[in-house]
């Protein structure tokens, strides 16, 4: 956000804690507040070609600039999927996920990946292609998009736009988008002892649904200004 970084008001604010009389302890110096420059860099594509072949791809750097190693001569970063391994028992990764022995950094173990590129079939025929970025919330978002179509009879676009909520065991709280649950449902859940954390947006689902007449309906997530295109 070049304009924001060069804005005189922003710069003045950044200068405020510079003292010419005494050294400022580094602990007291924090970054400036600007719009998000980088995301955690995961993206998803759902594709169906003219022959009816389907592809669901979720790909990630898994945090800002991945593991910060640029491949010389190739121009891309290596990802930071190592963060999805459990570094030690009870220690959460960047998404708050707590792994177990099965996810230790030793041979033959697996990372706690949530990435869920999904192709759904119905009676052996292609029914839906779906996926999303979102770290630990990915499985939830994909599941809710499928449920919205199958159980709540939404169109693909409606299913993608519908508000989302998420729980991942630890941290023990329900994350939800604004109006992700009605006030009355939230009240009942509070009574049962649930805690909430609101989040601007959960996921960025892009999906394709095969309609009964075999036409395709794309669902592009308005959260990311995404787009569905056809042929
Ligand atoms: O494999 C995983 O589950 C994660 N590393 C995915 C990362 C991700 O979705 C970051 N997101 N926006």
PDB file of C-alpha atoms and ligand atoms in Angstrom:
ATOM      1  CA  UNK A   1       0.000   0.000   0.000  1.00  0.00           C
ATOM      2  CA  UNK A   2       2.431   2.616  -1.300  1.00  0.00           C
ATOM      3  CA  UNK A   3       0.169   5.622  -0.796  1.00  0.00           C
ATOM      4  CA  UNK A   4      -0.566   4.665   2.776  1.00  0.00           C
ATOM      5  CA  UNK A   5       3.127   4.100   3.594  1.00  0.00           C
ATOM      6  CA  UNK A   6       4.036   7.523   2.206  1.00  0.00           C
ATOM      7  CA  UNK A   7       1.113   9.364   3.757  1.00  0.00           C
ATOM      8  CA  UNK A   8       2.450  12.282   5.914  1.00  0.00           C
ATOM      9  CA  UNK A   9      -0.031  11.473   8.704  1.00  0.00           C
ATOM     10  CA  UNK A  10       1.159   7.858   8.811  1.00  0.00           C
ATOM     11  CA  UNK A  11       4.819   8.904   8.772  1.00  0.00           C
ATOM     12  CA  UNK A  12       4.287  11.438  11.546  1.00  0.00           C
ATOM     13  CA  UNK A  13       2.660   8.756  13.624  1.00  0.00           C
ATOM     14  CA  UNK A  14       5.581   6.398  12.987  1.00  0.00           C
ATOM     15  CA  UNK A  15       8.047   9.119  14.067  1.00  0.00           C
ATOM     16  CA  UNK A  16       6.268   9.746  17.379  1.00  0.00           C
ATOM     17  CA  UNK A  17       8.181   7.139  19.374  1.00  0.00           C
ATOM     18  CA  UNK A  18      11.610   8.257  18.185  1.00  0.00           C
ATOM     19  CA  UNK A  19      13.389  10.026  21.035  1.00  0.00           C
ATOM     20  CA  UNK A  20      16.594  11.988  20.601  1.00  0.00           C
ATOM     21  CA  UNK A  21      17.122  12.017  24.383  1.00  0.00           C
ATOM     22  CA  UNK A  22      17.244   8.319  25.192  1.00  0.00           C
ATOM     23  CA  UNK A  23      17.396   4.985  23.399  1.00  0.00           C
ATOM     24  CA  UNK A  24      13.988   3.404  23.035  1.00  0.00           C
ATOM     25  CA  UNK A  25      13.881  -0.232  24.179  1.00  0.00           C
ATOM     26  CA  UNK A  26      13.302  -2.371  21.074  1.00  0.00           C
ATOM     27  CA  UNK A  27      10.544  -4.246  22.871  1.00  0.00           C
ATOM     28  CA  UNK A  28       8.491  -1.051  22.788  1.00  0.00           C
ATOM     29  CA  UNK A  29       8.835  -0.595  19.045  1.00  0.00           C
ATOM     30  CA  UNK A  30       6.067  -2.139  17.001  1.00  0.00           C
ATOM     31  CA  UNK A  31       5.210  -2.263  13.323  1.00  0.00           C
ATOM     32  CA  UNK A  32       2.911   0.351  11.812  1.00  0.00           C
ATOM     33  CA  UNK A  33      -0.703  -0.405  11.087  1.00  0.00           C
ATOM     34  CA  UNK A  34      -1.343  -0.723   7.367  1.00  0.00           C
ATOM     35  CA  UNK A  35      -3.723  -2.749   5.257  1.00  0.00           C
ATOM     36  CA  UNK A  36      -2.661  -6.339   4.773  1.00  0.00           C
ATOM     37  CA  UNK A  37       0.182  -6.397   2.268  1.00  0.00           C
ATOM     38  CA  UNK A  38       0.574 -10.160   1.934  1.00  0.00           C
ATOM     39  CA  UNK A  39      -1.885 -12.903   2.717  1.00  0.00           C
ATOM     40  CA  UNK A  40      -0.914 -16.369   3.859  1.00  0.00           C
ATOM     41  CA  UNK A  41      -0.941 -17.156   0.160  1.00  0.00           C
ATOM     42  CA  UNK A  42      -3.160 -20.112  -0.497  1.00  0.00           C
ATOM     43  CA  UNK A  43      -5.388 -20.306  -3.528  1.00  0.00           C
ATOM     44  CA  UNK A  44      -7.880 -22.726  -4.993  1.00  0.00           C
ATOM     45  CA  UNK A  45      -9.032 -23.455  -8.538  1.00  0.00           C
ATOM     46  CA  UNK A  46     -12.072 -25.513  -9.510  1.00  0.00           C
ATOM     47  CA  UNK A  47     -12.128 -26.472 -13.165  1.00  0.00           C
ATOM     48  CA  UNK A  48     -14.363 -28.521 -15.481  1.00  0.00           C
ATOM     49  CA  UNK A  49     -13.408 -28.737 -19.152  1.00  0.00           C
ATOM     50  CA  UNK A  50     -15.597 -29.201 -22.224  1.00  0.00           C
ATOM     51  CA  UNK A  51     -15.137 -32.996 -21.978  1.00  0.00           C
ATOM     52  CA  UNK A  52     -16.389 -33.006 -18.388  1.00  0.00           C
ATOM     53  CA  UNK A  53     -12.964 -33.619 -16.835  1.00  0.00           C
ATOM     54  CA  UNK A  54     -12.744 -32.057 -13.397  1.00  0.00           C
ATOM     55  CA  UNK A  55      -9.785 -30.646 -11.498  1.00  0.00           C
ATOM     56  CA  UNK A  56      -9.659 -29.275  -7.946  1.00  0.00           C
ATOM     57  CA  UNK A  57      -6.358 -27.674  -6.989  1.00  0.00           C
ATOM     58  CA  UNK A  58      -5.471 -26.062  -3.683  1.00  0.00           C
ATOM     59  CA  UNK A  59      -1.935 -24.759  -3.556  1.00  0.00           C
ATOM     60  CA  UNK A  60      -0.129 -22.815  -0.854  1.00  0.00           C
ATOM     61  CA  UNK A  61       2.951 -20.958   0.297  1.00  0.00           C
ATOM     62  CA  UNK A  62       1.495 -21.355   3.795  1.00  0.00           C
ATOM     63  CA  UNK A  63       2.435 -17.941   5.226  1.00  0.00           C
ATOM     64  CA  UNK A  64       4.064 -14.740   4.075  1.00  0.00           C
ATOM     65  CA  UNK A  65       6.656 -15.565   1.399  1.00  0.00           C
ATOM     66  CA  UNK A  66       6.500 -19.268   2.340  1.00  0.00           C
ATOM     67  CA  UNK A  67       9.653 -20.427   4.074  1.00  0.00           C
ATOM     68  CA  UNK A  68      11.341 -17.332   2.624  1.00  0.00           C
ATOM     69  CA  UNK A  69      13.596 -19.346   0.337  1.00  0.00           C
ATOM     70  CA  UNK A  70      13.460 -18.232  -3.279  1.00  0.00           C
ATOM     71  CA  UNK A  71      14.424 -20.863  -5.844  1.00  0.00           C
ATOM     72  CA  UNK A  72      17.415 -19.403  -7.642  1.00  0.00           C
ATOM     73  CA  UNK A  73      16.774 -18.803 -11.305  1.00  0.00           C
ATOM     74  CA  UNK A  74      13.189 -20.015 -11.116  1.00  0.00           C
ATOM     75  CA  UNK A  75      11.607 -17.042  -9.388  1.00  0.00           C
ATOM     76  CA  UNK A  76       9.284 -18.703  -6.905  1.00  0.00           C
ATOM     77  CA  UNK A  77       9.305 -19.264  -3.173  1.00  0.00           C
ATOM     78  CA  UNK A  78       9.354 -22.625  -1.441  1.00  0.00           C
ATOM     79  CA  UNK A  79       6.366 -23.136   0.814  1.00  0.00           C
ATOM     80  CA  UNK A  80       6.253 -23.316   4.580  1.00  0.00           C
ATOM     81  CA  UNK A  81       4.317 -26.564   4.931  1.00  0.00           C
ATOM     82  CA  UNK A  82       6.788 -27.539   7.667  1.00  0.00           C
ATOM     83  CA  UNK A  83       4.670 -25.340   9.949  1.00  0.00           C
ATOM     84  CA  UNK A  84       1.944 -27.965   9.642  1.00  0.00           C
ATOM     85  CA  UNK A  85       4.117 -30.512  11.430  1.00  0.00           C
ATOM     86  CA  UNK A  86       3.955 -30.592  15.206  1.00  0.00           C
ATOM     87  CA  UNK A  87       7.174 -29.034  16.506  1.00  0.00           C
ATOM     88  CA  UNK A  88       6.485 -30.294  20.038  1.00  0.00           C
ATOM     89  CA  UNK A  89       3.584 -31.745  21.946  1.00  0.00           C
ATOM     90  CA  UNK A  90       0.827 -29.216  22.694  1.00  0.00           C
ATOM     91  CA  UNK A  91       2.498 -26.431  20.711  1.00  0.00           C
ATOM     92  CA  UNK A  92       0.130 -24.866  18.141  1.00  0.00           C
ATOM     93  CA  UNK A  93       1.031 -23.975  14.557  1.00  0.00           C
ATOM     94  CA  UNK A  94       0.205 -20.634  12.933  1.00  0.00           C
ATOM     95  CA  UNK A  95      -3.473 -21.607  12.673  1.00  0.00           C
ATOM     96  CA  UNK A  96      -3.701 -22.643  16.327  1.00  0.00           C
ATOM     97  CA  UNK A  97      -3.795 -26.326  15.343  1.00  0.00           C
ATOM     98  CA  UNK A  98      -2.244 -28.659  17.864  1.00  0.00           C
ATOM     99  CA  UNK A  99      -0.719 -31.743  16.280  1.00  0.00           C
ATOM    100  CA  UNK A 100       0.122 -35.023  17.937  1.00  0.00           C
ATOM    101  CA  UNK A 101       2.729 -37.808  17.658  1.00  0.00           C
ATOM    102  CA  UNK A 102       1.445 -38.643  14.176  1.00  0.00           C
ATOM    103  CA  UNK A 103       2.540 -35.185  13.028  1.00  0.00           C
ATOM    104  CA  UNK A 104       6.020 -35.042  14.533  1.00  0.00           C
ATOM    105  CA  UNK A 105       8.965 -33.957  12.414  1.00  0.00           C
ATOM    106  CA  UNK A 106      10.331 -37.451  11.879  1.00  0.00           C
ATOM    107  CA  UNK A 107      10.246 -39.851   8.937  1.00  0.00           C
ATOM    108  CA  UNK A 108       6.925 -41.457   7.982  1.00  0.00           C
ATOM    109  CA  UNK A 109       4.825 -38.840   9.805  1.00  0.00           C
ATOM    110  CA  UNK A 110       2.380 -36.495   8.119  1.00  0.00           C
ATOM    111  CA  UNK A 111       1.659 -32.820   8.535  1.00  0.00           C
ATOM    112  CA  UNK A 112      -1.758 -31.719   9.802  1.00  0.00           C
ATOM    113  CA  UNK A 113      -2.787 -30.396   6.411  1.00  0.00           C
ATOM    114  CA  UNK A 114      -6.327 -29.076   6.079  1.00  0.00           C
ATOM    115  CA  UNK A 115      -6.180 -28.546   2.332  1.00  0.00           C
ATOM    116  CA  UNK A 116      -9.260 -30.152   0.852  1.00  0.00           C
ATOM    117  CA  UNK A 117      -9.506 -29.950  -2.930  1.00  0.00           C
ATOM    118  CA  UNK A 118     -12.705 -31.902  -3.487  1.00  0.00           C
ATOM    119  CA  UNK A 119     -14.534 -33.596  -6.343  1.00  0.00           C
ATOM    120  CA  UNK A 120     -17.998 -34.858  -5.392  1.00  0.00           C
ATOM    121  CA  UNK A 121     -19.703 -37.512  -7.484  1.00  0.00           C
ATOM    122  CA  UNK A 122     -23.364 -38.514  -7.445  1.00  0.00           C
ATOM    123  CA  UNK A 123     -24.333 -41.904  -8.853  1.00  0.00           C
ATOM    124  CA  UNK A 124     -20.879 -42.160 -10.417  1.00  0.00           C
ATOM    125  CA  UNK A 125     -21.243 -38.846 -12.250  1.00  0.00           C
ATOM    126  CA  UNK A 126     -19.503 -35.542 -11.562  1.00  0.00           C
ATOM    127  CA  UNK A 127     -21.600 -33.445  -9.164  1.00  0.00           C
ATOM    128  CA  UNK A 128     -19.397 -30.734  -7.679  1.00  0.00           C
ATOM    129  CA  UNK A 129     -15.836 -29.382  -7.685  1.00  0.00           C
ATOM    130  CA  UNK A 130     -14.979 -27.350  -4.596  1.00  0.00           C
ATOM    131  CA  UNK A 131     -12.160 -26.011  -2.445  1.00  0.00           C
ATOM    132  CA  UNK A 132     -10.798 -22.965  -0.651  1.00  0.00           C
ATOM    133  CA  UNK A 133      -7.832 -21.399   1.111  1.00  0.00           C
ATOM    134  CA  UNK A 134      -8.166 -20.675   4.833  1.00  0.00           C
ATOM    135  CA  UNK A 135      -5.720 -22.804   6.815  1.00  0.00           C
ATOM    136  CA  UNK A 136      -7.503 -24.721   9.549  1.00  0.00           C
ATOM    137  CA  UNK A 137     -10.913 -23.455   8.372  1.00  0.00           C
ATOM    138  CA  UNK A 138     -10.614 -25.095   4.939  1.00  0.00           C
ATOM    139  CA  UNK A 139     -12.346 -28.380   5.778  1.00  0.00           C
ATOM    140  CA  UNK A 140     -15.206 -26.517   7.456  1.00  0.00           C
ATOM    141  CA  UNK A 141     -15.743 -24.155   4.520  1.00  0.00           C
ATOM    142  CA  UNK A 142     -15.721 -26.965   1.960  1.00  0.00           C
ATOM    143  CA  UNK A 143     -18.090 -29.046   4.086  1.00  0.00           C
ATOM    144  CA  UNK A 144     -20.492 -26.138   4.610  1.00  0.00           C
ATOM    145  CA  UNK A 145     -20.542 -25.336   0.872  1.00  0.00           C
ATOM    146  CA  UNK A 146     -21.449 -28.963   0.083  1.00  0.00           C
ATOM    147  CA  UNK A 147     -24.089 -29.091   2.842  1.00  0.00           C
ATOM    148  CA  UNK A 148     -25.632 -25.840   1.635  1.00  0.00           C
ATOM    149  CA  UNK A 149     -26.269 -27.376  -1.793  1.00  0.00           C
ATOM    150  CA  UNK A 150     -27.132 -30.945  -0.805  1.00  0.00           C
ATOM    151  CA  UNK A 151     -29.148 -30.350   2.368  1.00  0.00           C
ATOM    152  CA  UNK A 152     -30.248 -26.734   2.083  1.00  0.00           C
ATOM    153  CA  UNK A 153     -31.050 -26.705  -1.642  1.00  0.00           C
ATOM    154  CA  UNK A 154     -28.970 -23.573  -2.327  1.00  0.00           C
ATOM    155  CA  UNK A 155     -27.567 -22.726  -5.731  1.00  0.00           C
ATOM    156  CA  UNK A 156     -23.767 -22.980  -5.994  1.00  0.00           C
ATOM    157  CA  UNK A 157     -23.381 -19.207  -5.756  1.00  0.00           C
ATOM    158  CA  UNK A 158     -25.689 -18.987  -2.732  1.00  0.00           C
ATOM    159  CA  UNK A 159     -23.822 -21.833  -1.049  1.00  0.00           C
ATOM    160  CA  UNK A 160     -20.506 -20.053  -1.539  1.00  0.00           C
ATOM    161  CA  UNK A 161     -21.819 -16.711  -0.330  1.00  0.00           C
ATOM    162  CA  UNK A 162     -23.566 -18.088   2.772  1.00  0.00           C
ATOM    163  CA  UNK A 163     -21.970 -17.011   6.067  1.00  0.00           C
ATOM    164  CA  UNK A 164     -19.634 -19.477   7.741  1.00  0.00           C
ATOM    165  CA  UNK A 165     -18.700 -20.536  11.252  1.00  0.00           C
ATOM    166  CA  UNK A 166     -15.918 -22.832  12.406  1.00  0.00           C
ATOM    167  CA  UNK A 167     -14.602 -24.836  15.373  1.00  0.00           C
ATOM    168  CA  UNK A 168     -11.277 -26.698  15.309  1.00  0.00           C
ATOM    169  CA  UNK A 169     -11.096 -28.297  18.767  1.00  0.00           C
ATOM    170  CA  UNK A 170      -8.287 -26.007  19.916  1.00  0.00           C
ATOM    171  CA  UNK A 171      -8.385 -23.081  20.527  1.00  0.00           C
ATOM    172  CA  UNK A 172     -11.747 -23.920  22.095  1.00  0.00           C
ATOM    173  CA  UNK A 173     -14.024 -21.316  20.544  1.00  0.00           C
ATOM    174  CA  UNK A 174     -16.407 -20.881  17.637  1.00  0.00           C
ATOM    175  CA  UNK A 175     -15.036 -18.548  14.984  1.00  0.00           C
ATOM    176  CA  UNK A 176     -17.749 -16.868  12.992  1.00  0.00           C
ATOM    177  CA  UNK A 177     -18.343 -14.284  10.326  1.00  0.00           C
ATOM    178  CA  UNK A 178     -20.728 -11.433  11.041  1.00  0.00           C
ATOM    179  CA  UNK A 179     -24.238 -12.946  11.095  1.00  0.00           C
ATOM    180  CA  UNK A 180     -22.631 -16.401  10.730  1.00  0.00           C
ATOM    181  CA  UNK A 181     -25.157 -17.627  13.304  1.00  0.00           C
ATOM    182  CA  UNK A 182     -28.438 -15.989  14.274  1.00  0.00           C
ATOM    183  CA  UNK A 183     -28.526 -14.075  17.576  1.00  0.00           C
ATOM    184  CA  UNK A 184     -30.908 -16.645  19.088  1.00  0.00           C
ATOM    185  CA  UNK A 185     -28.640 -19.580  18.165  1.00  0.00           C
ATOM    186  CA  UNK A 186     -25.634 -17.718  19.552  1.00  0.00           C
ATOM    187  CA  UNK A 187     -27.510 -17.075  22.802  1.00  0.00           C
ATOM    188  CA  UNK A 188     -28.292 -20.779  23.146  1.00  0.00           C
ATOM    189  CA  UNK A 189     -24.676 -21.694  22.472  1.00  0.00           C
ATOM    190  CA  UNK A 190     -23.444 -19.197  25.086  1.00  0.00           C
ATOM    191  CA  UNK A 191     -25.793 -20.859  27.592  1.00  0.00           C
ATOM    192  CA  UNK A 192     -24.171 -24.189  26.742  1.00  0.00           C
ATOM    193  CA  UNK A 193     -20.789 -22.663  27.538  1.00  0.00           C
ATOM    194  CA  UNK A 194     -19.446 -21.837  24.060  1.00  0.00           C
ATOM    195  CA  UNK A 195     -17.163 -18.903  23.376  1.00  0.00           C
ATOM    196  CA  UNK A 196     -17.073 -16.923  20.137  1.00  0.00           C
ATOM    197  CA  UNK A 197     -14.503 -15.088  18.109  1.00  0.00           C
ATOM    198  CA  UNK A 198     -15.613 -12.974  15.185  1.00  0.00           C
ATOM    199  CA  UNK A 199     -13.566 -12.957  12.009  1.00  0.00           C
ATOM    200  CA  UNK A 200     -13.910 -10.721   8.950  1.00  0.00           C
ATOM    201  CA  UNK A 201     -14.086 -13.659   6.630  1.00  0.00           C
ATOM    202  CA  UNK A 202     -13.702 -17.404   6.698  1.00  0.00           C
ATOM    203  CA  UNK A 203     -12.485 -19.056   3.508  1.00  0.00           C
ATOM    204  CA  UNK A 204     -12.747 -18.094  -0.113  1.00  0.00           C
ATOM    205  CA  UNK A 205     -14.575 -20.975  -1.740  1.00  0.00           C
ATOM    206  CA  UNK A 206     -14.626 -21.400  -5.507  1.00  0.00           C
ATOM    207  CA  UNK A 207     -16.801 -24.205  -6.762  1.00  0.00           C
ATOM    208  CA  UNK A 208     -18.658 -25.665  -9.729  1.00  0.00           C
ATOM    209  CA  UNK A 209     -21.959 -27.505  -9.588  1.00  0.00           C
ATOM    210  CA  UNK A 210     -23.322 -29.755 -12.329  1.00  0.00           C
ATOM    211  CA  UNK A 211     -27.006 -28.860 -12.688  1.00  0.00           C
ATOM    212  CA  UNK A 212     -29.666 -31.527 -13.436  1.00  0.00           C
ATOM    213  CA  UNK A 213     -29.666 -30.510 -17.130  1.00  0.00           C
ATOM    214  CA  UNK A 214     -25.835 -30.933 -17.154  1.00  0.00           C
ATOM    215  CA  UNK A 215     -25.120 -27.209 -17.439  1.00  0.00           C
ATOM    216  CA  UNK A 216     -22.428 -25.957 -15.048  1.00  0.00           C
ATOM    217  CA  UNK A 217     -22.974 -23.346 -12.361  1.00  0.00           C
ATOM    218  CA  UNK A 218     -19.872 -21.596 -10.992  1.00  0.00           C
ATOM    219  CA  UNK A 219     -19.850 -20.277  -7.447  1.00  0.00           C
ATOM    220  CA  UNK A 220     -17.217 -17.531  -7.052  1.00  0.00           C
ATOM    221  CA  UNK A 221     -16.578 -16.179  -3.584  1.00  0.00           C
ATOM    222  CA  UNK A 222     -17.459 -12.511  -3.145  1.00  0.00           C
ATOM    223  CA  UNK A 223     -15.110 -12.467  -0.119  1.00  0.00           C
ATOM    224  CA  UNK A 224     -12.171 -12.434  -2.507  1.00  0.00           C
ATOM    225  CA  UNK A 225     -13.810 -10.743  -5.481  1.00  0.00           C
ATOM    226  CA  UNK A 226     -13.387 -14.065  -7.281  1.00  0.00           C
ATOM    227  CA  UNK A 227     -14.762 -14.844 -10.705  1.00  0.00           C
ATOM    228  CA  UNK A 228     -16.388 -17.775 -12.449  1.00  0.00           C
ATOM    229  CA  UNK A 229     -15.922 -18.011 -16.203  1.00  0.00           C
ATOM    230  CA  UNK A 230     -17.431 -20.432 -18.690  1.00  0.00           C
ATOM    231  CA  UNK A 231     -16.860 -21.668 -22.214  1.00  0.00           C
TER     232      UNK A 231
HETATM  233  O1  LIG B   1      -2.007 -27.555   4.401  1.00  0.00           O
HETATM  234  C1  LIG B   1      -2.701 -26.807   5.088  1.00  0.00           C
HETATM  235  O2  LIG B   1      -3.697 -27.129   5.671  1.00  0.00           O
HETATM  236  C2  LIG B   1      -2.322 -25.350   5.227  1.00  0.00           C
HETATM  237  N1  LIG B   1      -0.955 -25.252   5.188  1.00  0.00           N
HETATM  238  C3  LIG B   1      -3.065 -24.489   4.251  1.00  0.00           C
HETATM  239  C4  LIG B   1      -2.628 -23.094   4.312  1.00  0.00           C
HETATM  240  C5  LIG B   1      -3.677 -22.113   4.011  1.00  0.00           C
HETATM  241  O3  LIG B   1      -4.759 -22.417   3.633  1.00  0.00           O
HETATM  242  C6  LIG B   1      -3.306 -20.728   4.228  1.00  0.00           C
HETATM  243  N2  LIG B   1      -4.362 -19.897   3.883  1.00  0.00           N
HETATM  244  N3  LIG B   1      -5.065 -19.187   3.580  1.00  0.00           N
END
